[in-house]
Structures are given as C-alpha cells and as structure tokens.
Amino acid sequence: MPPISLDDARRRLDELLTEADRGETVVISRGDGASYQIVPVPAQRPHPRFGSAKGEVQVRDDFDDPIPGIEPYEA
C-alpha cells in the first residue's frame, strides 16, 4: 500500500486499522516528509501473581528417593 497523507488517514482511520489487522503495511506521511507506520499491538497475556499457586502443588515424601532401574551418576 502506498503512503497515505495525514488528512486522508484522518478520514479513513477505521479502514486503515482494519488493513493493519490483516497484515497490510500502512504508512502515513506528513507534509514535512515524516512518515509513520500503523502496526497492531499484540494482546498482552496476564502475568502470574506471586503466590497464586499456593496450595496447588504438592511434593510427595518419596520425591528424593532413587528411581528403581536407574544407576546413580558417578563422576
């Protein structure tokens, strides 16, 4: 898509955002020669909160016991 003037972009903003969502490169150029590109911002996933899994994970008492059939590693 060729660069679009700022005035044209103001009138067609909704259409330009739809095109950017589809993967089109949308460039807006100002009268002084500066150019800008519209790109979609990916949705941010929520960050896990410290302690949010409290009580959800349990470690069995035999966690550190040797596994039958596997020899211990000796350096």
CSV table of N, CA and C in Angstrom, one decimal:
chain,number,residue,atom,x,y,z
A,1,MET,N,0.8,-1.2,0.0
A,1,MET,CA,0.0,0.0,0.0
A,1,MET,C,0.9,1.2,0.0
A,2,PRO,N,0.7,2.2,-0.9
A,2,PRO,CA,1.5,3.4,-0.9
A,2,PRO,C,1.2,4.3,0.3
A,3,PRO,N,2.1,5.2,0.6
A,3,PRO,CA,1.9,6.0,1.8
A,3,PRO,C,0.7,6.9,1.6
A,4,ILE,N,0.0,7.2,2.7
A,4,ILE,CA,-1.2,8.0,2.7
A,4,ILE,C,-1.0,9.3,3.4
A,5,SER,N,-1.6,10.3,2.9
A,5,SER,CA,-1.4,11.6,3.6
A,5,SER,C,-2.1,11.6,4.9
A,6,LEU,N,-1.7,12.6,5.8
A,6,LEU,CA,-2.3,12.6,7.1
A,6,LEU,C,-3.8,13.0,7.0
A,7,ASP,N,-4.1,13.9,6.2
A,7,ASP,CA,-5.6,14.3,6.0
A,7,ASP,C,-6.4,13.1,5.6
A,8,ASP,N,-5.9,12.3,4.6
A,8,ASP,CA,-6.6,11.1,4.1
A,8,ASP,C,-6.7,10.1,5.2
A,9,ALA,N,-5.6,10.0,6.0
A,9,ALA,CA,-5.6,9.0,7.1
A,9,ALA,C,-6.7,9.3,8.2
A,10,ARG,N,-6.9,10.6,8.4
A,10,ARG,CA,-7.9,11.1,9.4
A,10,ARG,C,-9.3,10.6,8.9
A,11,ARG,N,-9.5,10.7,7.7
A,11,ARG,CA,-10.9,10.4,7.1
A,11,ARG,C,-11.1,8.8,7.1
A,12,ARG,N,-10.0,8.1,6.9
A,12,ARG,CA,-10.1,6.6,6.7
A,12,ARG,C,-9.5,5.8,7.8
A,13,LEU,N,-9.4,6.4,9.0
A,13,LEU,CA,-8.7,5.7,10.1
A,13,LEU,C,-9.2,4.3,10.4
A,14,ASP,N,-10.5,4.1,10.4
A,14,ASP,CA,-11.1,2.8,10.7
A,14,ASP,C,-10.7,1.8,9.6
A,15,GLU,N,-10.8,2.2,8.4
A,15,GLU,CA,-10.4,1.3,7.3
A,15,GLU,C,-8.9,1.0,7.4
A,16,LEU,N,-8.1,1.9,7.7
A,16,LEU,CA,-6.6,1.7,7.8
A,16,LEU,C,-6.3,0.7,9.0
A,17,LEU,N,-7.0,0.9,10.1
A,17,LEU,CA,-6.8,0.0,11.2
A,17,LEU,C,-7.2,-1.5,10.8
A,18,THR,N,-8.2,-1.6,10.1
A,18,THR,CA,-8.7,-2.9,9.6
A,18,THR,C,-7.6,-3.5,8.7
A,19,GLU,N,-7.0,-2.7,7.8
A,19,GLU,CA,-6.0,-3.2,6.9
A,19,GLU,C,-4.8,-3.6,7.7
A,20,ALA,N,-4.4,-2.9,8.7
A,20,ALA,CA,-3.2,-3.2,9.5
A,20,ALA,C,-3.5,-4.5,10.2
A,21,ASP,N,-4.7,-4.7,10.7
A,21,ASP,CA,-5.1,-6.0,11.3
A,21,ASP,C,-4.9,-7.2,10.4
A,22,ARG,N,-5.1,-7.0,9.1
A,22,ARG,CA,-5.0,-8.0,8.1
A,22,ARG,C,-3.5,-8.3,7.7
A,23,GLY,N,-2.6,-7.5,8.2
A,23,GLY,CA,-1.2,-7.6,7.9
A,23,GLY,C,-0.7,-6.7,6.8
A,24,GLU,N,-1.5,-5.8,6.3
A,24,GLU,CA,-1.1,-4.8,5.4
A,24,GLU,C,-0.1,-3.8,6.0
A,25,THR,N,0.8,-3.3,5.3
A,25,THR,CA,1.7,-2.2,5.8
A,25,THR,C,1.0,-0.9,5.5
A,26,VAL,N,0.7,-0.2,6.6
A,26,VAL,CA,0.0,1.1,6.4
A,26,VAL,C,1.0,2.2,6.9
A,27,VAL,N,1.4,3.1,5.9
A,27,VAL,CA,2.3,4.2,6.1
A,27,VAL,C,1.6,5.5,5.9
A,28,ILE,N,1.7,6.4,6.9
A,28,ILE,CA,1.1,7.7,6.9
A,28,ILE,C,2.2,8.7,6.8
A,29,SER,N,2.2,9.6,5.8
A,29,SER,CA,3.2,10.6,5.6
A,29,SER,C,2.7,12.0,5.9
A,30,ARG,N,3.4,12.8,6.6
A,30,ARG,CA,3.1,14.1,6.9
A,30,ARG,C,3.6,15.1,5.8
A,31,GLY,N,3.2,16.3,5.8
A,31,GLY,CA,3.6,17.3,4.8
A,31,GLY,C,5.1,17.6,4.9
A,32,ASP,N,5.7,17.5,6.1
A,32,ASP,CA,7.1,17.8,6.2
A,32,ASP,C,8.0,16.7,5.9
A,33,GLY,N,7.5,15.5,5.4
A,33,GLY,CA,8.3,14.4,5.0
A,33,GLY,C,8.4,13.3,6.0
A,34,ALA,N,7.9,13.5,7.2
A,34,ALA,CA,8.0,12.5,8.3
A,34,ALA,C,6.9,11.4,7.9
A,35,SER,N,7.3,10.1,8.2
A,35,SER,CA,6.4,9.0,7.9
A,35,SER,C,6.2,8.2,9.2
A,36,TYR,N,5.0,7.6,9.3
A,36,TYR,CA,4.7,6.7,10.4
A,36,TYR,C,4.0,5.5,9.9
A,37,GLN,N,4.2,4.4,10.6
A,37,GLN,CA,3.6,3.1,10.2
A,37,GLN,C,2.7,2.7,11.3
A,38,ILE,N,1.5,2.2,10.9
A,38,ILE,CA,0.5,1.7,11.8
A,38,ILE,C,0.7,0.2,11.9
A,39,VAL,N,0.9,-0.3,13.1
A,39,VAL,CA,1.1,-1.8,13.3
A,39,VAL,C,0.2,-2.2,14.5
A,40,PRO,N,-0.4,-3.4,14.4
A,40,PRO,CA,-1.2,-3.8,15.6
A,40,PRO,C,-0.3,-4.2,16.7
A,41,VAL,N,-0.8,-3.9,17.9
A,41,VAL,CA,0.0,-4.3,19.2
A,41,VAL,C,-0.6,-5.6,19.6
A,42,PRO,N,0.2,-6.7,19.8
A,42,PRO,CA,-0.4,-7.9,20.3
A,42,PRO,C,-0.9,-7.8,21.7
A,43,ALA,N,-2.0,-8.5,22.0
A,43,ALA,CA,-2.6,-8.5,23.3
A,43,ALA,C,-1.6,-9.1,24.3
A,44,GLN,N,-1.6,-8.4,25.4
A,44,GLN,CA,-0.6,-8.9,26.5
A,44,GLN,C,-1.3,-9.9,27.3
A,45,ARG,N,-0.6,-11.0,27.6
A,45,ARG,CA,-1.1,-12.1,28.5
A,45,ARG,C,-1.0,-11.6,29.9
A,46,PRO,N,-1.9,-12.0,30.8
A,46,PRO,CA,-1.7,-11.6,32.2
A,46,PRO,C,-0.5,-12.2,32.8
A,47,HIS,N,0.2,-11.5,33.6
A,47,HIS,CA,1.4,-12.1,34.3
A,47,HIS,C,0.9,-12.8,35.6
A,48,PRO,N,1.5,-14.0,35.8
A,48,PRO,CA,1.1,-14.7,37.1
A,48,PRO,C,1.5,-13.9,38.3
A,49,ARG,N,0.7,-14.0,39.3
A,49,ARG,CA,1.0,-13.2,40.5
A,49,ARG,C,1.7,-14.2,41.5
A,50,PHE,N,2.7,-13.6,42.2
A,50,PHE,CA,3.5,-14.4,43.2
A,50,PHE,C,2.5,-15.0,44.2
A,51,GLY,N,2.6,-16.3,44.4
A,51,GLY,CA,1.8,-17.0,45.4
A,51,GLY,C,0.5,-17.4,44.9
A,52,SER,N,0.2,-17.2,43.6
A,52,SER,CA,-1.2,-17.6,43.1
A,52,SER,C,-1.4,-19.1,43.1
A,53,ALA,N,-0.3,-19.9,43.1
A,53,ALA,CA,-0.5,-21.3,43.1
A,53,ALA,C,-0.3,-22.0,44.4
A,54,LYS,N,-0.4,-21.1,45.5
A,54,LYS,CA,-0.2,-21.6,46.8
A,54,LYS,C,-1.3,-22.7,47.1
A,55,GLY,N,-0.8,-23.9,47.6
A,55,GLY,CA,-1.7,-25.0,47.9
A,55,GLY,C,-2.1,-25.8,46.7
A,56,GLU,N,-1.6,-25.5,45.5
A,56,GLU,CA,-1.9,-26.2,44.3
A,56,GLU,C,-0.9,-27.3,44.0
A,57,VAL,N,0.4,-27.1,44.5
A,57,VAL,CA,1.4,-28.0,44.2
A,57,VAL,C,1.8,-28.8,45.4
A,58,GLN,N,1.9,-30.1,45.3
A,58,GLN,CA,2.3,-30.9,46.5
A,58,GLN,C,3.5,-31.8,46.1
A,59,VAL,N,4.5,-31.9,47.0
A,59,VAL,CA,5.6,-32.7,46.8
A,59,VAL,C,5.5,-33.9,47.7
A,60,ARG,N,5.6,-35.1,47.0
A,60,ARG,CA,5.5,-36.3,47.8
A,60,ARG,C,6.7,-36.5,48.7
A,61,ASP,N,6.6,-37.3,49.8
A,61,ASP,CA,7.7,-37.6,50.7
A,61,ASP,C,8.8,-38.4,50.0
A,62,ASP,N,8.5,-39.2,49.0
A,62,ASP,CA,9.5,-40.0,48.3
A,62,ASP,C,10.1,-39.3,47.1
A,63,PHE,N,10.0,-38.0,47.0
A,63,PHE,CA,10.5,-37.2,45.9
A,63,PHE,C,12.0,-37.5,45.6
A,64,ASP,N,12.8,-37.5,46.7
A,64,ASP,CA,14.2,-37.6,46.6
A,64,ASP,C,14.7,-39.1,46.5
A,65,ASP,N,13.8,-40.0,46.7
A,65,ASP,CA,14.2,-41.5,46.7
A,65,ASP,C,14.8,-41.8,45.3
A,66,PRO,N,15.7,-42.8,45.3
A,66,PRO,CA,16.2,-43.2,44.0
A,66,PRO,C,15.1,-43.9,43.1
A,67,ILE,N,15.3,-43.8,41.8
A,67,ILE,CA,14.3,-44.4,40.9
A,67,ILE,C,14.8,-45.8,40.6
A,68,PRO,N,13.9,-46.8,40.8
A,68,PRO,CA,14.3,-48.1,40.5
A,68,PRO,C,14.7,-48.3,39.1
A,69,GLY,N,15.9,-49.0,38.8
A,69,GLY,CA,16.3,-49.3,37.5
A,69,GLY,C,17.2,-48.3,36.9
A,70,ILE,N,17.5,-47.2,37.6
A,70,ILE,CA,18.4,-46.2,37.1
A,70,ILE,C,19.6,-46.1,38.0
A,71,GLU,N,20.8,-46.3,37.5
A,71,GLU,CA,22.0,-46.2,38.2
A,71,GLU,C,22.4,-44.8,38.6
A,72,PRO,N,22.9,-44.6,39.8
A,72,PRO,CA,23.3,-43.2,40.1
A,72,PRO,C,24.5,-42.8,39.3
A,73,TYR,N,24.6,-41.5,39.0
A,73,TYR,CA,25.7,-41.0,38.2
A,73,TYR,C,26.9,-40.7,39.1
A,74,GLU,N,28.1,-41.2,38.7
A,74,GLU,CA,29.3,-41.0,39.5
A,74,GLU,C,30.3,-40.4,38.6
A,75,ALA,N,30.8,-39.3,39.0
A,75,ALA,CA,31.8,-38.6,38.2
A,75,ALA,C,33.2,-39.1,38.4
